[in-house]
Amino acid sequence: MIRTTNALLICAVFLCGLEETVLSQHGHCAGNQCFVLFQEPEDFPGAKQSCKKMNGQLFVFNLLDIEAILRIQPSGLSGHFWLELPSTGTTEEESTGLQNCSSISVSPGRSNFTVLSAPCRDNLNGFLCQYTNEESCSGLQADGGAQVKYTTLHMGFEVKDSETFPPGTIAVAEKAGAEYPESKHVCFSSRWTIAPWNCEVLQGGCEHSCNPTPTHTCGCPAGQALLPNKITCGTHPCAKCAQGCQQEGDTHVCKCRRGYRLARDGRSCEDVNECEEETPCTGEGLECENTEGGFECRCKDGFEEEDGVCVDISICEKCEHMNCISVRGVYECVCRKGFKVSAKDPTKCDLDCTERDCPARCIANSDKQKKDMQQCFCPDGYIIDISNTTTICSDIDECESKPCDHKCENSFGSYRCLCDEGFKLNQQGECIEEEEEDGSGSSPLYPTPASAHPATVPSYIKTGSVLGITVFLVLCAVLLLCVVQNVLKRCGKFELSSLKHQNIDIFYLQQVTTETYKRLSIDKPLKNDSQIL
């Protein structure tokens, strides 16, 4: 890219110097040679010097080339023009001290010329030059039937009917009757570079101005817009459109870029909310966020992107031990040593007991000096017990309650059922004959909560439990007896003074012996007799 820019700047030295020259010369190129007829009065030495200034030399006569040069000249051309004749060694003109030099006399009409000799100091009508080119360009392939006009500014002539074109040639493609050219190109390094090019070379090929930064682009004065060829300014029918337009028949219709739609005014563009009108983000954990001219698919809250996929990490915020890991793209809670993830709640951690007896998990209570067993917890399949004043969790032997049809195998915190030979376990945990249903002969482990089998506790626990219950019942009986005695004492002293009335007999209960009862029985009839009398 740097090499291309530097070479273009070198061409600019020649191009800019003759940019304003009115072209009246016409040339012809074939292969790596270009031939031009200049209509500028000069003597023979001056003609040679002019050709040399433009990196050429005076034309050496060749019949085919001279006919091609004259064929492209305007009709009616006539006059005398300097050239050189092919020779070897020292020419005749040089040997005679430049007395006479070669020229050609052209008459009106194509190919009407005569080679003559004229005094070298005479000013003839012009001269012919030839140039040797490197890295020439072939003809430009224009689209849509456009005609191409070639101009070689640094040599000061217009090229016509040529097969090749020298570096620095400007090619302008135009359609018949068009208001502006289709495109402009410059020949460089055997290829055509489309305008706008480097702003330092012929203003980038722009009609009005060239902006070198950030890229070489053409600019237009106020009130005008850059036409589709990107070099010409004018009032374009698409100038009123916010983002561009497209020709449809004989009219131009405003168009919008992807992510926008045409507004009601037919000129401006409004953003399309793809998130509301479409469902572009369909992956798990994805949500759509609308942007100007587009949208973005992002992970929802509680999800995190991993390897281009949104992974649910919401469980990590709920983990009891505040730790989680990713297992095959799925996050799971992790418990500290001595705990395991609860089978009932994947965010909770249960004690992990892998032995017959394990320390219980107890909640400290500052109000009590002794530990309360109700504040201690054991994992499923274990029961709370006390050993040497320490609360422990002891494994429950579920097999004592005979939960299986045939055989039961106890394990720490669980058990499993086995079937006899010829039977197998079904999904309901029942043993059935093998021909009835396909399945495995053993079952997975079934953890049993401690409360599910209260009677099936180990024998070494039963003795202590019975003793405790007996002591408790004795204490209850003693307490009940005390309550009854206290009630009886209070009833012996109770007086219903508020119920006393002259017509109401009040009876008092009194503890009597057998002798007293007999005496009262004899006195009562005597009293009744006296009342009758």
Coordinates of C-alpha atoms in Angstrom, one line a residue:
M1 CA 0.0 0.0 0.0
I2 CA 2.9 2.4 0.8
R3 CA 4.6 1.6 -2.5
T4 CA 1.3 2.3 -4.3
T5 CA 0.9 5.7 -2.6
N6 CA 4.5 6.8 -3.2
A7 CA 4.2 5.9 -6.9
L8 CA 1.0 7.8 -7.3
L9 CA 2.7 10.8 -5.7
I10 CA 5.5 10.6 -8.3
C11 CA 2.9 10.6 -11.1
A12 CA 1.3 13.7 -9.5
V13 CA 4.4 15.7 -10.2
F14 CA 3.7 15.4 -13.9
L15 CA -0.1 15.3 -13.7
C16 CA -0.6 18.4 -11.7
G17 CA 1.7 20.5 -13.8
L18 CA -0.3 20.0 -16.9
E19 CA -3.8 19.5 -15.3
E20 CA -5.1 22.8 -16.7
T21 CA -3.7 22.3 -20.2
V22 CA -6.2 22.4 -23.0
L23 CA -5.8 19.2 -24.9
S24 CA -5.6 19.6 -28.6
Q25 CA -3.2 16.7 -29.3
H26 CA -4.3 13.2 -30.1
G27 CA -2.1 10.1 -29.6
H28 CA -2.0 6.4 -30.3
C29 CA -0.5 3.6 -28.2
A30 CA 0.4 0.1 -29.2
G31 CA 2.2 -2.4 -27.0
N32 CA 4.5 -0.4 -24.8
Q33 CA 4.8 2.5 -27.3
C34 CA 2.8 5.7 -27.6
F35 CA 2.9 8.2 -30.6
V36 CA 1.7 11.8 -30.5
L37 CA 1.4 14.6 -33.0
F38 CA 1.9 18.0 -31.3
Q39 CA 0.6 21.1 -33.1
E40 CA 3.1 23.5 -31.5
P41 CA 5.5 25.6 -33.7
E42 CA 9.1 24.6 -33.0
D43 CA 12.4 24.2 -34.8
F44 CA 14.1 20.8 -35.0
P45 CA 16.2 21.2 -31.8
G46 CA 13.2 22.6 -29.9
A47 CA 11.1 19.7 -31.0
K48 CA 13.6 17.2 -29.7
Q49 CA 13.9 19.0 -26.4
S50 CA 10.1 19.1 -26.0
C51 CA 9.8 15.3 -26.5
K52 CA 12.6 14.8 -24.0
K53 CA 11.0 16.9 -21.3
M54 CA 8.0 14.5 -21.4
N55 CA 10.3 11.4 -21.1
G56 CA 10.1 10.7 -24.8
Q57 CA 12.0 11.2 -28.0
L58 CA 11.3 12.5 -31.5
F59 CA 9.3 10.1 -33.5
V60 CA 11.3 7.7 -35.7
F61 CA 9.4 7.2 -39.0
N62 CA 7.4 3.9 -39.3
L63 CA 4.8 3.6 -41.9
L64 CA 2.3 1.7 -39.8
D65 CA 2.6 3.9 -36.8
I66 CA 2.4 7.2 -38.9
E67 CA -0.8 6.0 -40.5
A68 CA -2.3 5.2 -37.1
I69 CA -1.3 8.6 -35.8
L70 CA -2.8 10.5 -38.8
R71 CA -6.0 8.3 -38.6
I72 CA -7.0 9.7 -35.2
Q73 CA -6.3 13.3 -36.0
P74 CA -9.2 15.7 -36.6
S75 CA -10.3 16.0 -40.2
G76 CA -8.7 18.8 -42.1
L77 CA -5.3 18.5 -40.5
S78 CA -2.5 19.9 -42.7
G79 CA 1.1 21.2 -42.1
H80 CA 4.7 20.3 -41.7
F81 CA 5.9 18.4 -38.7
W82 CA 9.4 17.3 -37.5
L83 CA 10.4 13.6 -37.1
E84 CA 13.4 11.4 -37.5
L85 CA 14.3 8.9 -40.2
P86 CA 15.5 5.4 -39.1
S87 CA 19.3 5.2 -39.6
T88 CA 22.4 3.6 -38.1
G89 CA 25.4 5.5 -36.7
T90 CA 25.6 9.3 -37.3
T91 CA 22.7 10.8 -39.2
E92 CA 23.1 12.9 -42.3
E93 CA 21.7 15.9 -40.5
E94 CA 24.3 15.7 -37.7
S95 CA 27.1 15.3 -40.2
T96 CA 26.2 18.5 -42.1
G97 CA 25.9 20.5 -38.8
L98 CA 22.1 20.3 -38.6
Q99 CA 21.6 22.1 -41.9
N100 CA 18.5 20.0 -43.0
C101 CA 16.3 17.8 -40.9
S102 CA 13.6 15.3 -41.6
S103 CA 9.9 16.3 -41.6
I104 CA 6.6 15.2 -42.9
S105 CA 4.1 17.2 -44.9
V106 CA 0.4 16.4 -44.2
S107 CA -2.4 17.3 -46.6
P108 CA -6.1 17.3 -45.8
G109 CA -7.5 13.8 -46.0
R110 CA -6.5 10.6 -44.3
S111 CA -3.0 9.2 -44.9
N112 CA -2.0 12.0 -47.3
F113 CA 1.6 12.7 -46.3
T114 CA 5.0 13.2 -47.8
V115 CA 8.4 12.8 -46.1
L116 CA 10.5 15.9 -46.8
S117 CA 13.7 17.6 -45.6
A118 CA 13.7 21.2 -44.2
P119 CA 16.2 23.5 -42.6
C120 CA 16.6 22.5 -39.0
R121 CA 16.2 26.1 -37.8
D122 CA 12.9 26.6 -39.4
N123 CA 9.8 26.7 -37.2
L124 CA 7.4 24.1 -38.6
N125 CA 3.7 23.6 -37.6
G126 CA 4.6 20.9 -34.9
F127 CA 6.4 17.7 -34.3
L128 CA 5.8 14.0 -33.6
C129 CA 7.0 12.3 -30.4
Q130 CA 7.1 8.7 -29.2
Y131 CA 7.2 7.2 -25.7
T132 CA 8.2 3.9 -24.3
N133 CA 6.0 2.8 -21.4
E134 CA 6.3 0.3 -18.6
E135 CA 3.4 -1.2 -16.7
S136 CA 0.8 -0.1 -19.3
C137 CA -2.9 -0.8 -18.8
S138 CA -5.2 -2.5 -21.3
G139 CA -8.5 -1.0 -22.2
L140 CA -11.0 -0.4 -19.4
Q141 CA -14.1 -2.7 -19.4
A142 CA -17.0 -0.4 -18.7
D143 CA -20.4 -1.6 -17.5
G144 CA -23.8 -0.9 -19.1
G145 CA -22.5 0.1 -22.6
A146 CA -20.7 3.2 -21.3
Q147 CA -18.1 4.9 -23.6
V148 CA -14.6 5.4 -22.2
K149 CA -12.5 8.5 -22.9
Y150 CA -8.8 8.2 -22.2
T151 CA -6.6 11.2 -21.4
T152 CA -2.8 11.1 -20.7
L153 CA -2.3 14.4 -18.9
H154 CA 1.4 14.2 -18.2
M155 CA 2.1 13.8 -21.9
G156 CA -0.6 16.3 -22.8
F157 CA -2.6 14.3 -25.3
E158 CA -5.8 12.4 -25.6
V159 CA -5.5 8.7 -26.5
K160 CA -7.8 7.2 -29.1
D161 CA -8.1 3.9 -30.8
S162 CA -5.4 2.3 -28.7
E163 CA -4.9 -1.1 -27.3
T164 CA -2.7 -0.1 -24.3
F165 CA -2.5 3.0 -22.2
P166 CA 0.5 4.5 -20.4
P167 CA 0.7 5.0 -16.6
G168 CA -1.1 8.1 -15.5
T169 CA -3.8 7.8 -18.1
I170 CA -7.2 9.0 -16.8
A171 CA -10.2 6.9 -18.1
V172 CA -13.7 8.4 -17.7
A173 CA -16.7 6.1 -18.4
E174 CA -19.8 8.0 -19.6
K175 CA -23.2 6.9 -20.9
A176 CA -24.7 8.8 -23.8
G177 CA -26.9 11.6 -22.6
A178 CA -26.0 11.2 -18.9
E179 CA -25.6 14.2 -16.7
Y180 CA -22.5 12.9 -14.9
P181 CA -19.9 10.2 -15.6
E182 CA -20.3 6.7 -14.4
S183 CA -16.8 6.4 -13.0
K184 CA -13.2 7.7 -13.3
H185 CA -10.1 5.6 -13.2
V186 CA -6.3 6.2 -13.3
C187 CA -3.8 3.7 -14.8
F188 CA -1.2 2.6 -12.3
S189 CA 1.0 -0.5 -12.1
S190 CA -0.8 -2.1 -15.1
R191 CA -4.3 -1.8 -13.5
W192 CA -7.0 0.8 -13.2
T193 CA -7.6 2.5 -9.8
I194 CA -11.1 3.9 -9.4
A195 CA -11.7 7.3 -8.0
P196 CA -11.6 8.6 -5.4
W197 CA -7.9 7.7 -5.0
N198 CA -5.1 9.4 -3.0
C199 CA -6.2 13.0 -2.4
E200 CA -2.7 14.3 -3.2
V201 CA -3.0 13.1 -6.8
L202 CA -5.3 15.2 -8.9
Q203 CA -7.5 15.8 -5.9
G204 CA -8.3 12.1 -5.8
G205 CA -10.3 12.5 -9.0
C206 CA -13.0 14.4 -7.2
E207 CA -15.0 17.1 -8.9
H208 CA -15.1 19.5 -5.9
S209 CA -12.9 18.5 -3.0
C210 CA -11.2 15.5 -1.4
N211 CA -11.2 14.6 2.2
P212 CA -8.0 12.7 3.1
T213 CA -9.1 11.4 6.5
P214 CA -10.2 8.9 7.6
T215 CA -10.3 7.6 4.1
H216 CA -9.9 9.4 0.8
T217 CA -13.5 10.5 0.0
C218 CA -14.9 13.3 -2.1
G219 CA -16.8 16.2 -0.7
C220 CA -19.5 18.6 -2.0
P221 CA -20.4 22.3 -1.3
A222 CA -23.4 23.1 0.8
G223 CA -26.7 22.3 -0.8
Q224 CA -25.3 19.6 -3.0
A225 CA -24.8 15.9 -2.5
L226 CA -22.4 13.3 -3.7
L227 CA -23.8 11.4 -6.7
P228 CA -23.6 7.7 -7.0
N229 CA -20.3 7.8 -8.8
K230 CA -18.8 9.1 -5.5
I231 CA -16.8 11.9 -7.3
T232 CA -19.5 14.3 -8.8
C233 CA -21.6 16.7 -6.8
G234 CA -25.2 17.5 -7.7
T235 CA -28.8 17.5 -6.5
H236 CA -29.4 13.8 -6.5
P237 CA -32.9 12.4 -6.2
C238 CA -31.7 10.4 -3.3
A239 CA -30.4 13.4 -1.4
K240 CA -33.6 13.7 0.6
C241 CA -33.3 10.1 1.7
A242 CA -31.8 9.4 5.1
Q243 CA -30.0 6.2 4.3
G244 CA -30.1 5.8 0.5
C245 CA -32.4 5.1 -2.3
Q246 CA -33.0 2.7 -5.2
Q247 CA -34.1 3.3 -8.7
E248 CA -37.4 1.7 -9.6
G249 CA -38.4 2.4 -13.2
D250 CA -38.1 6.1 -13.9
T251 CA -38.3 7.2 -10.2
H252 CA -36.1 6.8 -7.1
V253 CA -37.5 5.3 -3.9
C254 CA -35.9 5.8 -0.5
K255 CA -34.5 2.7 1.1
C256 CA -33.3 1.8 4.6
R257 CA -30.5 -0.4 5.8
R258 CA -31.1 -3.7 7.5
G259 CA -32.6 -3.2 11.0
Y260 CA -34.5 -0.1 9.9
R261 CA -37.8 0.5 8.1
L262 CA -39.0 3.5 6.1
A263 CA -41.0 6.0 8.1
R264 CA -44.3 7.5 7.1
D265 CA -42.6 10.5 5.5
G266 CA -41.0 8.2 3.0
R267 CA -37.6 9.7 3.6
S268 CA -36.4 9.0 7.2
C269 CA -35.7 5.5 8.7
E270 CA -36.8 4.2 12.0
D271 CA -35.3 1.4 14.0
V272 CA -37.0 -2.0 14.0
N273 CA -37.4 -3.6 17.4
E274 CA -36.6 -7.2 16.5
C275 CA -37.1 -8.3 20.1
E276 CA -40.8 -7.4 20.0
E277 CA -41.6 -8.3 16.4
E278 CA -39.6 -11.5 16.2
T279 CA -38.1 -14.1 18.4
P280 CA -34.5 -14.1 17.4
C281 CA -33.1 -15.4 20.8
T282 CA -34.5 -18.9 21.3
G283 CA -31.7 -20.6 23.2
E284 CA -32.1 -21.6 26.8
G285 CA -31.3 -18.7 29.2
L286 CA -31.2 -16.2 26.3
E287 CA -32.9 -12.8 26.2
C288 CA -33.1 -10.3 23.4
E289 CA -31.9 -6.7 23.8
N290 CA -32.7 -4.3 21.0
T291 CA -30.0 -2.0 19.7
E292 CA -29.9 0.7 17.1
G293 CA -30.3 -1.1 13.8
G294 CA -30.1 -4.5 15.3
F295 CA -30.3 -6.6 18.4
E296 CA -28.1 -8.7 20.7
C297 CA -28.8 -12.0 22.4
R298 CA -27.5 -12.0 26.0
C299 CA -27.8 -14.3 29.0
K300 CA -30.6 -13.7 31.4
D301 CA -30.0 -12.9 35.1
G302 CA -29.0 -16.1 36.8
F303 CA -27.3 -17.4 33.7
E304 CA -23.7 -17.1 32.6
E305 CA -22.1 -17.6 29.2
E306 CA -19.8 -20.5 28.9
D307 CA -18.4 -21.6 25.5
G308 CA -21.1 -19.7 23.7
V309 CA -24.0 -21.2 25.8
C310 CA -25.9 -19.7 28.6
V311 CA -25.6 -21.9 31.7
D312 CA -28.0 -21.6 34.7
I313 CA -26.0 -20.5 37.8
S314 CA -29.0 -19.4 39.9
I315 CA -28.7 -22.4 42.2
C316 CA -25.3 -21.1 43.3
E317 CA -26.9 -18.2 45.2
K318 CA -29.1 -20.7 47.1
C319 CA -26.5 -23.3 48.2
E320 CA -26.4 -23.7 51.9
H321 CA -22.6 -23.9 52.0
M322 CA -22.2 -21.2 49.4
N323 CA -20.3 -23.4 47.0
C324 CA -21.1 -24.9 43.6
I325 CA -19.4 -26.5 40.6
S326 CA -20.3 -27.1 37.0
V327 CA -20.8 -30.8 36.1
R328 CA -21.2 -31.3 32.3
G329 CA -22.5 -27.8 31.9
V330 CA -25.0 -28.0 34.8
Y331 CA -24.2 -26.2 38.1
E332 CA -24.7 -28.2 41.4
C333 CA -24.3 -27.3 45.0
V334 CA -21.3 -28.6 46.9
C335 CA -21.2 -29.3 50.6
R336 CA -18.4 -29.2 53.1
K337 CA -16.6 -32.2 54.3
G338 CA -18.8 -34.4 56.4
F339 CA -22.0 -33.3 54.6
K340 CA -23.7 -34.4 51.4
V341 CA -26.3 -32.7 49.1
S342 CA -29.8 -33.4 50.4
A343 CA -31.9 -35.8 48.3
K344 CA -35.0 -33.7 49.1
D345 CA -33.5 -30.2 48.4
P346 CA -30.5 -29.9 46.1
T347 CA -29.6 -26.6 47.8
K348 CA -29.4 -28.0 51.3
C349 CA -26.7 -30.1 52.9
D350 CA -27.3 -33.2 55.1
L351 CA -24.9 -34.9 57.5
D352 CA -23.0 -37.6 55.6
C353 CA -22.7 -40.6 58.0
T354 CA -20.8 -43.6 56.5
E355 CA -20.5 -45.5 59.8
R356 CA -22.8 -47.1 62.3
D357 CA -22.6 -44.2 64.8
C358 CA -21.8 -40.6 64.0
P359 CA -21.9 -37.4 66.0
A360 CA -25.3 -35.7 65.8
R361 CA -25.7 -32.1 64.5
C362 CA -27.0 -30.1 67.4
I363 CA -28.0 -26.5 67.7
A364 CA -26.5 -24.8 70.8
N365 CA -28.9 -23.3 73.3
S366 CA -27.4 -20.9 75.8
D367 CA -30.5 -21.0 78.0
K368 CA -30.0 -24.7 78.9
Q369 CA -27.0 -26.2 80.5
K370 CA -27.6 -29.6 79.2
K371 CA -28.1 -30.6 75.6
D372 CA -31.7 -31.1 74.5
M373 CA -32.1 -34.1 72.2
Q374 CA -34.9 -32.3 70.3
Q375 CA -32.3 -29.8 69.2
C376 CA -30.1 -32.3 67.5
F377 CA -30.5 -33.7 64.0
C378 CA -29.5 -36.9 62.3
P379 CA -29.5 -37.9 58.6
D380 CA -32.2 -40.1 57.2
G381 CA -31.9 -43.7 58.2
Y382 CA -30.4 -42.8 61.7
I383 CA -31.9 -42.2 65.1
I384 CA -30.7 -40.0 67.9
D385 CA -29.1 -41.7 70.9
I386 CA -26.8 -40.7 73.8
S387 CA -23.6 -42.4 74.4
N388 CA -21.4 -41.2 77.4
T389 CA -23.4 -37.9 77.6
T390 CA -22.7 -37.3 73.9
T391 CA -25.6 -37.1 71.4
I392 CA -24.9 -39.4 68.5
C393 CA -26.8 -40.7 65.4
S394 CA -27.2 -44.5 65.3
D395 CA -28.0 -46.4 62.2
I396 CA -31.6 -47.8 62.1
D397 CA -31.8 -51.5 61.0
E398 CA -34.8 -51.1 58.7
C399 CA -34.7 -54.8 58.0
E400 CA -36.1 -55.5 61.6
S401 CA -39.4 -54.2 60.4
K402 CA -39.3 -56.6 57.4
P403 CA -40.0 -54.1 54.6
C404 CA -39.1 -56.6 51.9
D405 CA -40.9 -59.6 50.4
H406 CA -37.9 -62.0 50.6
K407 CA -34.6 -60.7 51.8
C408 CA -33.5 -57.4 53.3
E409 CA -29.9 -56.1 53.4
N410 CA -29.2 -53.3 55.8
S411 CA -26.7 -50.6 55.1
F412 CA -25.6 -47.4 56.9
G413 CA -28.6 -45.0 56.6
S414 CA -30.5 -47.3 54.2
Y415 CA -31.3 -50.8 53.1
R416 CA -32.2 -52.8 50.0
C417 CA -34.4 -55.6 49.1
L418 CA -33.3 -58.9 47.5
C419 CA -35.3 -61.7 46.0
D420 CA -34.9 -65.4 46.1
E421 CA -33.7 -67.4 43.1
G422 CA -36.3 -67.4 40.4
F423 CA -37.7 -64.0 41.4
K424 CA -36.8 -60.5 40.6
L425 CA -37.7 -57.1 41.9
N426 CA -40.1 -54.8 40.0
Q427 CA -40.4 -51.1 40.1
Q428 CA -42.7 -51.2 43.1
G429 CA -40.2 -53.1 45.2
E430 CA -42.1 -56.4 45.0
C431 CA -40.6 -59.8 44.2
I432 CA -42.2 -61.4 41.2
E433 CA -41.4 -64.5 39.2
E434 CA -38.9 -63.9 36.5
E435 CA -41.2 -64.8 33.6
E436 CA -43.8 -62.1 34.6
E437 CA -41.7 -59.1 34.0
D438 CA -38.1 -58.2 33.0
G439 CA -36.0 -56.4 35.5
S440 CA -33.1 -56.6 37.9
G441 CA -32.8 -59.1 40.8
S442 CA -31.9 -56.3 43.2
S443 CA -33.2 -52.9 44.0
P444 CA -31.5 -49.6 44.5
L445 CA -30.9 -48.3 48.0
Y446 CA -34.1 -47.0 49.7
P447 CA -33.1 -44.5 52.4
T448 CA -35.6 -44.6 55.3
P449 CA -36.3 -41.6 57.6
A450 CA -36.0 -42.3 61.3
S451 CA -39.7 -41.4 61.9
A452 CA -40.9 -43.9 59.2
H453 CA -40.0 -47.0 61.4
P454 CA -40.2 -46.0 65.0
A455 CA -40.5 -49.6 66.2
T456 CA -37.6 -50.9 64.3
V457 CA -34.8 -49.6 66.6
P458 CA -31.8 -51.7 67.6
S459 CA -32.1 -54.0 70.7
Y460 CA -29.4 -52.2 72.5
I461 CA -31.5 -49.0 72.3
K462 CA -34.8 -50.7 73.5
T463 CA -33.6 -51.5 77.1
G464 CA -32.7 -47.9 77.8
S465 CA -35.9 -46.6 76.3
V466 CA -38.1 -48.9 78.3
L467 CA -36.3 -48.0 81.6
G468 CA -36.8 -44.3 80.8
I469 CA -40.5 -44.8 80.1
T470 CA -41.0 -46.7 83.3
V471 CA -39.3 -44.0 85.4
F472 CA -41.5 -41.4 83.7
L473 CA -44.7 -43.3 84.5
V474 CA -43.8 -43.8 88.1
L475 CA -43.2 -40.1 88.5
C476 CA -46.5 -39.3 86.9
A477 CA -48.4 -41.7 89.3
V478 CA -46.8 -40.1 92.3
L479 CA -47.6 -36.6 91.1
L480 CA -51.3 -37.6 90.5
L481 CA -51.6 -39.1 94.0
C482 CA -50.4 -35.8 95.5
V483 CA -52.9 -33.9 93.5
V484 CA -55.8 -36.1 94.7
Q485 CA -54.8 -35.8 98.4
N486 CA -54.6 -32.1 98.1
V487 CA -58.0 -31.8 96.6
L488 CA -59.6 -34.0 99.3
K489 CA -58.1 -31.8 102.1
R490 CA -59.5 -28.7 100.5
C491 CA -63.0 -30.2 100.1
G492 CA -63.1 -31.1 103.9
K493 CA -62.8 -27.4 104.8
F494 CA -65.2 -26.1 102.3
E495 CA -68.3 -24.2 103.6
L496 CA -71.3 -23.1 101.5
S497 CA -72.2 -20.1 103.7
S498 CA -73.6 -18.3 100.8
L499 CA -76.1 -21.0 100.2
K500 CA -77.5 -21.2 103.7
H501 CA -81.2 -20.7 104.1
Q502 CA -83.8 -21.3 106.8
N503 CA -85.7 -23.9 104.7
I504 CA -82.6 -25.6 103.4
D505 CA -80.8 -28.3 105.2
I506 CA -77.1 -28.3 105.0
F507 CA -75.3 -31.6 105.1
Y508 CA -71.7 -31.9 105.9
L509 CA -69.7 -34.9 104.9
Q510 CA -67.7 -36.4 107.8
Q511 CA -65.5 -39.4 108.0
V512 CA -67.1 -41.9 110.4
T513 CA -66.2 -45.2 111.9
T514 CA -68.4 -48.3 112.2
E515 CA -69.4 -47.5 115.9
T516 CA -70.4 -44.0 115.0
Y517 CA -72.5 -45.2 112.1
K518 CA -74.4 -47.6 114.4
R519 CA -75.0 -44.8 117.0
L520 CA -76.4 -42.5 114.3
S521 CA -78.7 -45.2 113.0
I522 CA -80.3 -45.6 116.5
D523 CA -80.6 -41.9 117.2
K524 CA -82.4 -41.0 114.0
P525 CA -85.7 -43.0 114.6
L526 CA -85.9 -41.5 118.1
K527 CA -85.7 -38.0 116.8
N528 CA -88.4 -38.7 114.2
D529 CA -90.8 -40.0 116.9
S530 CA -90.4 -36.9 119.1
Q531 CA -91.2 -34.7 116.1
I532 CA -94.4 -36.7 115.6
L533 CA -95.5 -36.2 119.1

